[in-house]
mmCIF file of N, CA and C in Angstrom:
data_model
loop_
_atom_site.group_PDB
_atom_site.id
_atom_site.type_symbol
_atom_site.label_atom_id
_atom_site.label_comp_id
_atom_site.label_asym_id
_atom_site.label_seq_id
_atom_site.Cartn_x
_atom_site.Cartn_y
_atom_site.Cartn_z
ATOM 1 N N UNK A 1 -4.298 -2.075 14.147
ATOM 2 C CA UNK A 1 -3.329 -1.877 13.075
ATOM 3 C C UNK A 1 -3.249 -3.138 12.223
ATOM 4 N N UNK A 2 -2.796 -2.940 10.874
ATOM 5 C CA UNK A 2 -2.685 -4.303 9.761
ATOM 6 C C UNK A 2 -1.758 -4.039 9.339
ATOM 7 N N UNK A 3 -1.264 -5.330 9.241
ATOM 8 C CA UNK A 3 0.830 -4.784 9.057
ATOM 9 C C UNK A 3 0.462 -5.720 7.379
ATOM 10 N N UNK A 4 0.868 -5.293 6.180
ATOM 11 C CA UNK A 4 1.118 -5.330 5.273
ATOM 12 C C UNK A 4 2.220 -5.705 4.379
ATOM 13 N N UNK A 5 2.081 -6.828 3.615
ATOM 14 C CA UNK A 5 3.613 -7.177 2.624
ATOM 15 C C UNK A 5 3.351 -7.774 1.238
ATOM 16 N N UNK A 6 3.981 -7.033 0.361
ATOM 17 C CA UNK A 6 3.633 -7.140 -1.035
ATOM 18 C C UNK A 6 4.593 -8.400 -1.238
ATOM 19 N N UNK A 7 3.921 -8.891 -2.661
ATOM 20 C CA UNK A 7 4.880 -9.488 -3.619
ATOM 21 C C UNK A 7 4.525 -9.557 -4.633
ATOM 22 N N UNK A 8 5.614 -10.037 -6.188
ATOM 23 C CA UNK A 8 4.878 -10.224 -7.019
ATOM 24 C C UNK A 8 5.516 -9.385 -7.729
ATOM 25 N N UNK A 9 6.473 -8.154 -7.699
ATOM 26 C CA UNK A 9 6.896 -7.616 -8.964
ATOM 27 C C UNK A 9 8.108 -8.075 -9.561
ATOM 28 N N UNK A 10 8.291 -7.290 -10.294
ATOM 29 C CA UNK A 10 10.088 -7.691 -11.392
ATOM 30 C C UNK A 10 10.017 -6.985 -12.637
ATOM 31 N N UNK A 11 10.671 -7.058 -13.356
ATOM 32 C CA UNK A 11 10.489 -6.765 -14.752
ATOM 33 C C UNK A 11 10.046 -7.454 -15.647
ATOM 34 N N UNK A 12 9.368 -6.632 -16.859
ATOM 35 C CA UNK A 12 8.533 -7.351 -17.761
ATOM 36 C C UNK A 12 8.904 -6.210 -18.849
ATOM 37 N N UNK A 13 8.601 -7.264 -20.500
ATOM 38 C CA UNK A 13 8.964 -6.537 -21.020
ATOM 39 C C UNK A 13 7.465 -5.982 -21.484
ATOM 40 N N UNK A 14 7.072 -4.671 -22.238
ATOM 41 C CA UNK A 14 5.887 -3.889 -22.657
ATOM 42 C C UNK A 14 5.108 -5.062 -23.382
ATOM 43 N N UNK A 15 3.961 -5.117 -22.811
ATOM 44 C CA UNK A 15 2.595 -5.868 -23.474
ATOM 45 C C UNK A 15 2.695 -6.778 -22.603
ATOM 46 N N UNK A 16 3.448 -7.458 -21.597
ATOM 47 C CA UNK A 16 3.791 -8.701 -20.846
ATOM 48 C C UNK A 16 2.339 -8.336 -19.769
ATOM 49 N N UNK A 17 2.551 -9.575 -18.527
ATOM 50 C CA UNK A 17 1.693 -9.462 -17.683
ATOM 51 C C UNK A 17 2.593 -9.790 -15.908
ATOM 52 N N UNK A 18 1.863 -9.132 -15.128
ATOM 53 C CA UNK A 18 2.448 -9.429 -13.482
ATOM 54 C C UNK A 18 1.016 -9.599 -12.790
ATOM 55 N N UNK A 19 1.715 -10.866 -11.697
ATOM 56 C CA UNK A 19 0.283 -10.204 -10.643
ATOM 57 C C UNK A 19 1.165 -9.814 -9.469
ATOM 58 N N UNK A 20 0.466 -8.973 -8.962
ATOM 59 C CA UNK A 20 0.928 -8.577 -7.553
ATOM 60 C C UNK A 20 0.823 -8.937 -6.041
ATOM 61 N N UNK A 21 0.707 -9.592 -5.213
ATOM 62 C CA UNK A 21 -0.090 -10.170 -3.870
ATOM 63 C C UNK A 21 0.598 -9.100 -2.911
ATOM 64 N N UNK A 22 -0.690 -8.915 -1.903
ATOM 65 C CA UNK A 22 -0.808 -8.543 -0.454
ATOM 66 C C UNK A 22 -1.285 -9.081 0.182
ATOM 67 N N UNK A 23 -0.728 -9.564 1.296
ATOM 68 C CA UNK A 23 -1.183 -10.716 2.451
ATOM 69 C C UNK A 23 -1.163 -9.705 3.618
ATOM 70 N N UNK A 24 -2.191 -9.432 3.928
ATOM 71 C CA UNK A 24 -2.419 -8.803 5.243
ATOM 72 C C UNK A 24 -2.493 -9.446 6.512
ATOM 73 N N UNK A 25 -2.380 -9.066 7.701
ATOM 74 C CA UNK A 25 -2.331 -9.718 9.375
ATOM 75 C C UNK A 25 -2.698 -8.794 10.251
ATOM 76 N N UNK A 26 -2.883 -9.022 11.334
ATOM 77 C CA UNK A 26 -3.239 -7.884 12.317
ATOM 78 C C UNK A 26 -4.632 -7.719 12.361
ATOM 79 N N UNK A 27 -5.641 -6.499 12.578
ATOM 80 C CA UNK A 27 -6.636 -6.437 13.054
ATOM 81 C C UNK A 27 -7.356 -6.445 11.697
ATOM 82 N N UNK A 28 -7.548 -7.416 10.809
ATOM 83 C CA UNK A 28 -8.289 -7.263 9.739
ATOM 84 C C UNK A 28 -9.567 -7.481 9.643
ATOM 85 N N UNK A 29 -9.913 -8.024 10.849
ATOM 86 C CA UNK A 29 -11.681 -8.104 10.806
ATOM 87 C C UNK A 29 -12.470 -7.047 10.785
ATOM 88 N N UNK A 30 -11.323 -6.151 10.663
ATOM 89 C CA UNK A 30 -12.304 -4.114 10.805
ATOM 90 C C UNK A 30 -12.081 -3.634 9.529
ATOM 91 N N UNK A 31 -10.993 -4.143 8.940
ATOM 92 C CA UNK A 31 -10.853 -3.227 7.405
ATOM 93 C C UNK A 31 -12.129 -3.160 6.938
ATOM 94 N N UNK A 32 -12.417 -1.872 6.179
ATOM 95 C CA UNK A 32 -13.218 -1.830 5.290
ATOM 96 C C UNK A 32 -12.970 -1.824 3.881
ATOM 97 N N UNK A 33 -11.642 -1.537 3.511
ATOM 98 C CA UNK A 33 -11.072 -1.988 1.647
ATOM 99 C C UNK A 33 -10.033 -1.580 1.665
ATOM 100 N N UNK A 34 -9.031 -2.024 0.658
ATOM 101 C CA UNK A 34 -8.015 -2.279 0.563
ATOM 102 C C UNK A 34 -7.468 -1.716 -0.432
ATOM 103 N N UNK A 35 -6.108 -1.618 -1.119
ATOM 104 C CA UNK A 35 -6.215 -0.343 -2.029
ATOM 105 C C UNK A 35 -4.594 -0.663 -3.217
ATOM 106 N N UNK A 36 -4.440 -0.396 -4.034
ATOM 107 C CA UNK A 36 -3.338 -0.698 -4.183
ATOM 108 C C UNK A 36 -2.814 1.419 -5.383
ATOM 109 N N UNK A 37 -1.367 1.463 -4.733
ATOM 110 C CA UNK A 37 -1.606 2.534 -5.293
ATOM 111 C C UNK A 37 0.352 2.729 -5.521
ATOM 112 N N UNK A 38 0.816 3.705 -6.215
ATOM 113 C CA UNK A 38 2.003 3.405 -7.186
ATOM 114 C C UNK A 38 2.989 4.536 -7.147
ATOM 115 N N UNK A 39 3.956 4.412 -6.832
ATOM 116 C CA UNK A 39 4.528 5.364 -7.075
ATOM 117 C C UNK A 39 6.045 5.725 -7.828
ATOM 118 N N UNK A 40 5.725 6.501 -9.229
ATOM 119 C CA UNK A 40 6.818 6.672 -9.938
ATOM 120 C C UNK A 40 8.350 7.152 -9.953
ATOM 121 N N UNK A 41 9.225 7.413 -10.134
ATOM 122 C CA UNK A 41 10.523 8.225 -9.351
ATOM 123 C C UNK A 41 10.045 9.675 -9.776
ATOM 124 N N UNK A 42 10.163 10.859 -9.097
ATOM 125 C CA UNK A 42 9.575 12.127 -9.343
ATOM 126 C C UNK A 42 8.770 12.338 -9.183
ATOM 127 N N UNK A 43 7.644 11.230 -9.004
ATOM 128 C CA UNK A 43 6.229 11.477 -9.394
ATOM 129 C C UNK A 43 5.793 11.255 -7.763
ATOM 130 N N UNK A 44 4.654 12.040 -7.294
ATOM 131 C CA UNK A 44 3.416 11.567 -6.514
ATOM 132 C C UNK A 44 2.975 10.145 -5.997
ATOM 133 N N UNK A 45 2.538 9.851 -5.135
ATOM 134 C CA UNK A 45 1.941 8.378 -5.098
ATOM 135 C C UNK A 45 0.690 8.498 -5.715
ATOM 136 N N UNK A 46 0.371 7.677 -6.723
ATOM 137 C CA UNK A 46 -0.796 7.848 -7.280
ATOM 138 C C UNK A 46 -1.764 6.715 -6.933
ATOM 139 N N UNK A 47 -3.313 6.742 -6.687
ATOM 140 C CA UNK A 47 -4.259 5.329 -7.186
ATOM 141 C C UNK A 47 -4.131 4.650 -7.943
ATOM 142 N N UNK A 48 -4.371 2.951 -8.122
ATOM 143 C CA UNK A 48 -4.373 2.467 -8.965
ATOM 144 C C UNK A 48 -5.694 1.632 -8.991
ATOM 145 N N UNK A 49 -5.876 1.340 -8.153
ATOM 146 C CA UNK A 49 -7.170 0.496 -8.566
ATOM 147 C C UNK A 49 -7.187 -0.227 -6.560
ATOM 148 N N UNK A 50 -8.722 -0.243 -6.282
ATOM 149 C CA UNK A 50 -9.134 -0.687 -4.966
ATOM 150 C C UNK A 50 -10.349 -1.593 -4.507
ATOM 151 N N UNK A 51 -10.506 -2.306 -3.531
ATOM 152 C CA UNK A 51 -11.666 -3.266 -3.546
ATOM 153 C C UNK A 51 -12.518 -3.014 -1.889
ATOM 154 N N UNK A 52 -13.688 -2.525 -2.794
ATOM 155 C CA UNK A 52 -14.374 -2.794 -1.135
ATOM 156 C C UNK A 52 -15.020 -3.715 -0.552
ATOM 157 N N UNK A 53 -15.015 -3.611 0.633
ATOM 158 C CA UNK A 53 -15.016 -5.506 1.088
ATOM 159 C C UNK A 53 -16.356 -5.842 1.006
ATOM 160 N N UNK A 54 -17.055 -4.896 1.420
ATOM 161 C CA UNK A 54 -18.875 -5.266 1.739
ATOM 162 C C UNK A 54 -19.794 -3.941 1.425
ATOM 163 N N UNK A 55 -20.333 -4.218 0.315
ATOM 164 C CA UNK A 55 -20.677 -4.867 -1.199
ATOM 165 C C UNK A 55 -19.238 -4.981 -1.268
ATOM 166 N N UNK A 56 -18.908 -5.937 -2.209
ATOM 167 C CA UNK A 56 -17.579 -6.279 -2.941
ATOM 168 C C UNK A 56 -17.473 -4.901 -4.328
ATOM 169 N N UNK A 57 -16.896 -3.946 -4.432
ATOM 170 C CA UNK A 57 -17.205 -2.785 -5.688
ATOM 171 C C UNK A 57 -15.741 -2.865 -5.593
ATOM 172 N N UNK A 58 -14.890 -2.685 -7.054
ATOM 173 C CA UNK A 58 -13.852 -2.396 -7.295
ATOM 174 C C UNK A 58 -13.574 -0.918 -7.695
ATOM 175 N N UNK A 59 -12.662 -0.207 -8.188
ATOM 176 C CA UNK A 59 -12.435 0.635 -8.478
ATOM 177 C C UNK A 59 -11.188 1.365 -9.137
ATOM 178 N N UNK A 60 -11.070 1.586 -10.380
ATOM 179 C CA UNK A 60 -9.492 1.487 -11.048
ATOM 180 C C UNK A 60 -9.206 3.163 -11.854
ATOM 181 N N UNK A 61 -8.462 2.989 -11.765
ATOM 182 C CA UNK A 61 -7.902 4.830 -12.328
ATOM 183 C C UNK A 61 -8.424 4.666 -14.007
ATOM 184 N N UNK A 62 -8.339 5.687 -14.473
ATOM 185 C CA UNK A 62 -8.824 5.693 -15.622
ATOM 186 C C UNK A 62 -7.771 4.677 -16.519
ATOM 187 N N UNK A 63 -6.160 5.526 -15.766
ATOM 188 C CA UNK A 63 -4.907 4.789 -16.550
ATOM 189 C C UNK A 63 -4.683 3.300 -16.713
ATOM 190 N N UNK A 64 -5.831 2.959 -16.076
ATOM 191 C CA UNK A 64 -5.363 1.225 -15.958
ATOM 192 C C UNK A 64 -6.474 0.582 -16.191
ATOM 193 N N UNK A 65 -7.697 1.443 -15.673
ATOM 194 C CA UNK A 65 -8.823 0.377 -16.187
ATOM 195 C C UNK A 65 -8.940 -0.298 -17.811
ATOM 196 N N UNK A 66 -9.698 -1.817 -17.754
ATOM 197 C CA UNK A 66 -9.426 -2.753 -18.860
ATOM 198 C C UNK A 66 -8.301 -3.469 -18.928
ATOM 199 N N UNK A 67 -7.410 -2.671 -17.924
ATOM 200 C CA UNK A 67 -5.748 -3.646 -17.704
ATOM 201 C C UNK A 67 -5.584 -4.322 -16.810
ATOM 202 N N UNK A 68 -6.164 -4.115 -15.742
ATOM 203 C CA UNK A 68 -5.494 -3.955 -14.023
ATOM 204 C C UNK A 68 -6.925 -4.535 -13.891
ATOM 205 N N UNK A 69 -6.538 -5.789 -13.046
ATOM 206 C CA UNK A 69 -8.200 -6.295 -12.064
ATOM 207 C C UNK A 69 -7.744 -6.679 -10.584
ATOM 208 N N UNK A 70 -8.177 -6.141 -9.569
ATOM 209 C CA UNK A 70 -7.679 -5.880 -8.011
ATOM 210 C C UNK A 70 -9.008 -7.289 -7.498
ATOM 211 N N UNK A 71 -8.860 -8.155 -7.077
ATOM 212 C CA UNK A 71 -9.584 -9.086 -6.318
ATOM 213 C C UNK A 71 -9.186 -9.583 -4.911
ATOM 214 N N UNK A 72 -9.691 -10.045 -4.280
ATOM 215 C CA UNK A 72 -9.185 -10.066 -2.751
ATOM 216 C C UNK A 72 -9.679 -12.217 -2.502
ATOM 217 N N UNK A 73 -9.318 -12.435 -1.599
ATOM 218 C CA UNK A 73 -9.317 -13.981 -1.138
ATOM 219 C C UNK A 73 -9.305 -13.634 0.027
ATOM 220 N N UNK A 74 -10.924 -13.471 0.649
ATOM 221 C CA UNK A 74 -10.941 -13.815 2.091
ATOM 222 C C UNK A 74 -10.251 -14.636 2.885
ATOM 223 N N UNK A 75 -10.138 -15.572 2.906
ATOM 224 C CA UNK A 75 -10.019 -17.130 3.639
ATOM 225 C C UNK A 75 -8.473 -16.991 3.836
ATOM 226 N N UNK A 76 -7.805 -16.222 3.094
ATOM 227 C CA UNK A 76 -6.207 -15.770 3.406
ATOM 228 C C UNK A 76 -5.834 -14.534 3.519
ATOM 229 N N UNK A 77 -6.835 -13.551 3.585
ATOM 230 C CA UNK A 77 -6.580 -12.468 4.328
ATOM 231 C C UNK A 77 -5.945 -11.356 2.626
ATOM 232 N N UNK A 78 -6.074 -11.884 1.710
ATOM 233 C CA UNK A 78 -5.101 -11.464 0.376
ATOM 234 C C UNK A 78 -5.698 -10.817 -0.229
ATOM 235 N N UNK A 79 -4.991 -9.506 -1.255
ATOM 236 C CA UNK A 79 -5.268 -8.957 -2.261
ATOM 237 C C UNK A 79 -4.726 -8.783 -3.129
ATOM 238 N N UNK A 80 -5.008 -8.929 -4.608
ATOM 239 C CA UNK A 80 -4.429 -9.368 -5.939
ATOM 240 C C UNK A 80 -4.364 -8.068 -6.368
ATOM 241 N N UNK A 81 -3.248 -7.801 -7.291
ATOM 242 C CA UNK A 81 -3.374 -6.728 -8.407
ATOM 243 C C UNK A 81 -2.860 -7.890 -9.820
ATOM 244 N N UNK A 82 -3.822 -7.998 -10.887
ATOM 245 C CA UNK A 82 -3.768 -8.641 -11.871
ATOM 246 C C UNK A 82 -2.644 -8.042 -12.997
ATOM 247 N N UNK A 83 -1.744 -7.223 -13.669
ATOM 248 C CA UNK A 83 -1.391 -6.939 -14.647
ATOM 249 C C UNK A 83 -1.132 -6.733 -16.004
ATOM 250 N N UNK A 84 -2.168 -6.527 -16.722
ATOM 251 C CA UNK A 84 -2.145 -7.154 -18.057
ATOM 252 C C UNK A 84 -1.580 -5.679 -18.942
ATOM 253 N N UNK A 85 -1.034 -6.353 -20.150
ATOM 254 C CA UNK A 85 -0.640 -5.665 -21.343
ATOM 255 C C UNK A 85 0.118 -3.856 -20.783
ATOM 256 N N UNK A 86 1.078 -4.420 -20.020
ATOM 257 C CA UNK A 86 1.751 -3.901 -19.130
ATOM 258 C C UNK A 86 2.661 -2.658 -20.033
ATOM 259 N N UNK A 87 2.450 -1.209 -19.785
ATOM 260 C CA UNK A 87 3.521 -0.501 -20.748
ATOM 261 C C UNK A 87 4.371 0.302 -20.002
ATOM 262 N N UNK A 88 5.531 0.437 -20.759
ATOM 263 C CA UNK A 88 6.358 1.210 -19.628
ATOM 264 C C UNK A 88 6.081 2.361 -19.066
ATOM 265 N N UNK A 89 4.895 2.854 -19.212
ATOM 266 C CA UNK A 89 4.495 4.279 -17.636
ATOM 267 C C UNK A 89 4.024 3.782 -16.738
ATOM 268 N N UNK A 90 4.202 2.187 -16.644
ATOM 269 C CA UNK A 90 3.406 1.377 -15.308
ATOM 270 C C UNK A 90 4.469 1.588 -14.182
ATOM 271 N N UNK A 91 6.037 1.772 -15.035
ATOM 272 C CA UNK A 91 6.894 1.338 -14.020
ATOM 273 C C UNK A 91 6.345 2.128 -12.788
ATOM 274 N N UNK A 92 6.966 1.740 -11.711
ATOM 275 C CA UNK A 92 6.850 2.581 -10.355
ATOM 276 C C UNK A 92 7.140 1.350 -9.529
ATOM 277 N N UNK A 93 7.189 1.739 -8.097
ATOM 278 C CA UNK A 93 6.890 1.150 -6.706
ATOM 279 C C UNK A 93 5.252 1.025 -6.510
ATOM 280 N N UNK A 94 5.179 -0.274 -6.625
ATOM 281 C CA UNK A 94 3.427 -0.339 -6.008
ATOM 282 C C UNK A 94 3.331 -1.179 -4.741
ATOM 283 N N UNK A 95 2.020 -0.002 -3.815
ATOM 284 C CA UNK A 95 2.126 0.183 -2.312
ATOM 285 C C UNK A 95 0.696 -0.836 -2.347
ATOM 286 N N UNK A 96 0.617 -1.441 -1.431
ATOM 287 C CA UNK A 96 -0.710 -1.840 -0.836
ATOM 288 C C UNK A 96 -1.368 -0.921 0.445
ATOM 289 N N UNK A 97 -2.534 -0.861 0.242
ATOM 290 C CA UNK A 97 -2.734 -0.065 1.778
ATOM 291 C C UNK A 97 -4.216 -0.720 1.986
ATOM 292 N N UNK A 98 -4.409 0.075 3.238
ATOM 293 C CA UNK A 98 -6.012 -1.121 3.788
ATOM 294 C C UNK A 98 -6.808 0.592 4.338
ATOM 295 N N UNK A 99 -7.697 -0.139 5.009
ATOM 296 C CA UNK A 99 -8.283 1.013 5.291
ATOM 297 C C UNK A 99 -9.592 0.683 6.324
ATOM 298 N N UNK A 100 -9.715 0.965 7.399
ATOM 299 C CA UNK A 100 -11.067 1.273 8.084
ATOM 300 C C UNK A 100 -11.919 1.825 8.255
ATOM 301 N N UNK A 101 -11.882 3.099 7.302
ATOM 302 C CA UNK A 101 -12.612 4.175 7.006
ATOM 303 C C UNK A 101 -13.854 4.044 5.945
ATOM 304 N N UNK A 102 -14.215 5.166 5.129
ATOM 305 C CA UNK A 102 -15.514 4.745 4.517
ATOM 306 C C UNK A 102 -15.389 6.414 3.589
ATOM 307 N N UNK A 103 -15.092 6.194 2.393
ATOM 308 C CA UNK A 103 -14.485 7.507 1.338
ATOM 309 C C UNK A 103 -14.853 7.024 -0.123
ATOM 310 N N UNK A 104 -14.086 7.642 -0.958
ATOM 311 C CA UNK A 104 -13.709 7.453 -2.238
ATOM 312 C C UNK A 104 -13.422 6.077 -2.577
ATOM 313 N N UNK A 105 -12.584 6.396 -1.925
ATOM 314 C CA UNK A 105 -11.411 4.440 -1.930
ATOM 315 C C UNK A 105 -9.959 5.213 -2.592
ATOM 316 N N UNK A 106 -10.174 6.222 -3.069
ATOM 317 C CA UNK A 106 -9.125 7.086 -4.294
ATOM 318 C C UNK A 106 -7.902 7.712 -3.743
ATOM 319 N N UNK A 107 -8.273 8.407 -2.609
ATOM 320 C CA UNK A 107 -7.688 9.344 -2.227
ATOM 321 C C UNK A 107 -6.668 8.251 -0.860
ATOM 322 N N UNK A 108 -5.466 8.852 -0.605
ATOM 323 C CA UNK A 108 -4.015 8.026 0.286
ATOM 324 C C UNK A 108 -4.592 8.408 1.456
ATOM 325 N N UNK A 109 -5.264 9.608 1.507
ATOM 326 C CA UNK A 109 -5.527 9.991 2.619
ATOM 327 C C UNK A 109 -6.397 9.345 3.309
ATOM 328 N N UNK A 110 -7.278 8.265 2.374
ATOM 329 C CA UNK A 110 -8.171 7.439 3.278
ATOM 330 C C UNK A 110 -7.380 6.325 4.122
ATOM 331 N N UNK A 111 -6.742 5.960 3.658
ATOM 332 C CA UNK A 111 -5.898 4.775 4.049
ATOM 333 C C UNK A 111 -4.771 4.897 5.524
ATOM 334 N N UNK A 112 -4.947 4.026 6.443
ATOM 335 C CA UNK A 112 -4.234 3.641 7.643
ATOM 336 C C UNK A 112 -2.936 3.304 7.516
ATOM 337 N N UNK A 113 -2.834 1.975 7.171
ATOM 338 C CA UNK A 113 -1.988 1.106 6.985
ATOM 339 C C UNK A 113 -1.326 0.789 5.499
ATOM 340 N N UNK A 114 0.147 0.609 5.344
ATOM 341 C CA UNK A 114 0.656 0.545 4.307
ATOM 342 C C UNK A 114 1.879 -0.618 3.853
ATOM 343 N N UNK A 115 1.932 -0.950 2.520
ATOM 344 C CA UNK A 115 3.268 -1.903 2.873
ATOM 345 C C UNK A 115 4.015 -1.183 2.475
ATOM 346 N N UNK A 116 5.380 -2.198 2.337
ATOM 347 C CA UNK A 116 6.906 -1.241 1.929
ATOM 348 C C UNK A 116 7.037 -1.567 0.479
ATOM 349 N N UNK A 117 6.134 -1.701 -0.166
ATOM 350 C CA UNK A 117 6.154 -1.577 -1.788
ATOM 351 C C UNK A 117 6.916 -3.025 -2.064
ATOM 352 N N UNK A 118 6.587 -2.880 -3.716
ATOM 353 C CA UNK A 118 7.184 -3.883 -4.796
ATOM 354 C C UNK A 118 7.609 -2.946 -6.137
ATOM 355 N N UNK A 119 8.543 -3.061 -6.570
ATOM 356 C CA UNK A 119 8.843 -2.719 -7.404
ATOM 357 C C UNK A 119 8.365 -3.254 -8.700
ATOM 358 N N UNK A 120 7.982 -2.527 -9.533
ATOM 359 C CA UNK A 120 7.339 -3.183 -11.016
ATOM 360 C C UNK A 120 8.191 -2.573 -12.040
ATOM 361 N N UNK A 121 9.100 -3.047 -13.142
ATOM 362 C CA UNK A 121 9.701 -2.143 -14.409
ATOM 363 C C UNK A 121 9.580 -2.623 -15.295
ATOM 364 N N UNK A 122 8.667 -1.860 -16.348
ATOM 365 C CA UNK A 122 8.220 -2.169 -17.581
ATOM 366 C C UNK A 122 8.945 -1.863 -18.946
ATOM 367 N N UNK A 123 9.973 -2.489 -19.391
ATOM 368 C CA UNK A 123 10.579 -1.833 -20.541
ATOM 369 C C UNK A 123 10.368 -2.352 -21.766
ATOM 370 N N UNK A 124 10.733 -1.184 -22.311
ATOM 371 C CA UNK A 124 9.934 -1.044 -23.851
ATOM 372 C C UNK A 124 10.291 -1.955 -25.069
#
């Protein structure tokens, strides 16, 4: 198991920028990628963008790619969500999750392990 904890959100106002951090612990020498994914009030948990560890391949929703760059820092166990030119349908709760499996990278259902979110609110 990889126990998971975000940081890194708050409010921003539209066009602004956030980064996000996940510092992972626990059995991480097995993950295979890591994932970061969002969820709105009403809405679904959706993808946002994910990194696989070996090849290093990223992967970002349509809604964010050119905005959003997900990078990871071995040597501390970490994964970044970058934020740029931020608009208010970003708001949501954004989740980190990991994964030992071998999929899409897209889908929640690949994913094990999860944190207890960060809140992000983007106003206009």
């Amino acid at each position: 198991q990889v126990q998971l904890v975000e940081s890194g959100g708050g409010l921003v106002q539209a066009g602004g920028s956030l980064r996000l951090s996940c510092v992972a612990s626990g059995r991480t020498f097995s993950l295979s990628a890591m994932a970061w994914f969002r969820q709105a009030p009403g809405k679904e948990r959706e993808f946002a963008a994910a990194i696989n560890w070996s090849p290093i391949i990223t992967y970002y929703a349509d809604s964010v790619k050119g905005r959003f760059t997900v990078s990871r820092d071995n040597a501390k166990n970490m994964v970044y969500l970058q934020m740029n030119s931020l608009k208010p349908e970003d708001t949501a709760v954004y989740y980190c999750a990991a994964t030992t499996n071998y999929g899409s990278r897209r889908s929640r259902l690949e994913y094990d392990d999860w944190g207890q979110g960060t809140q992000v609110t983007v106003s206009s």
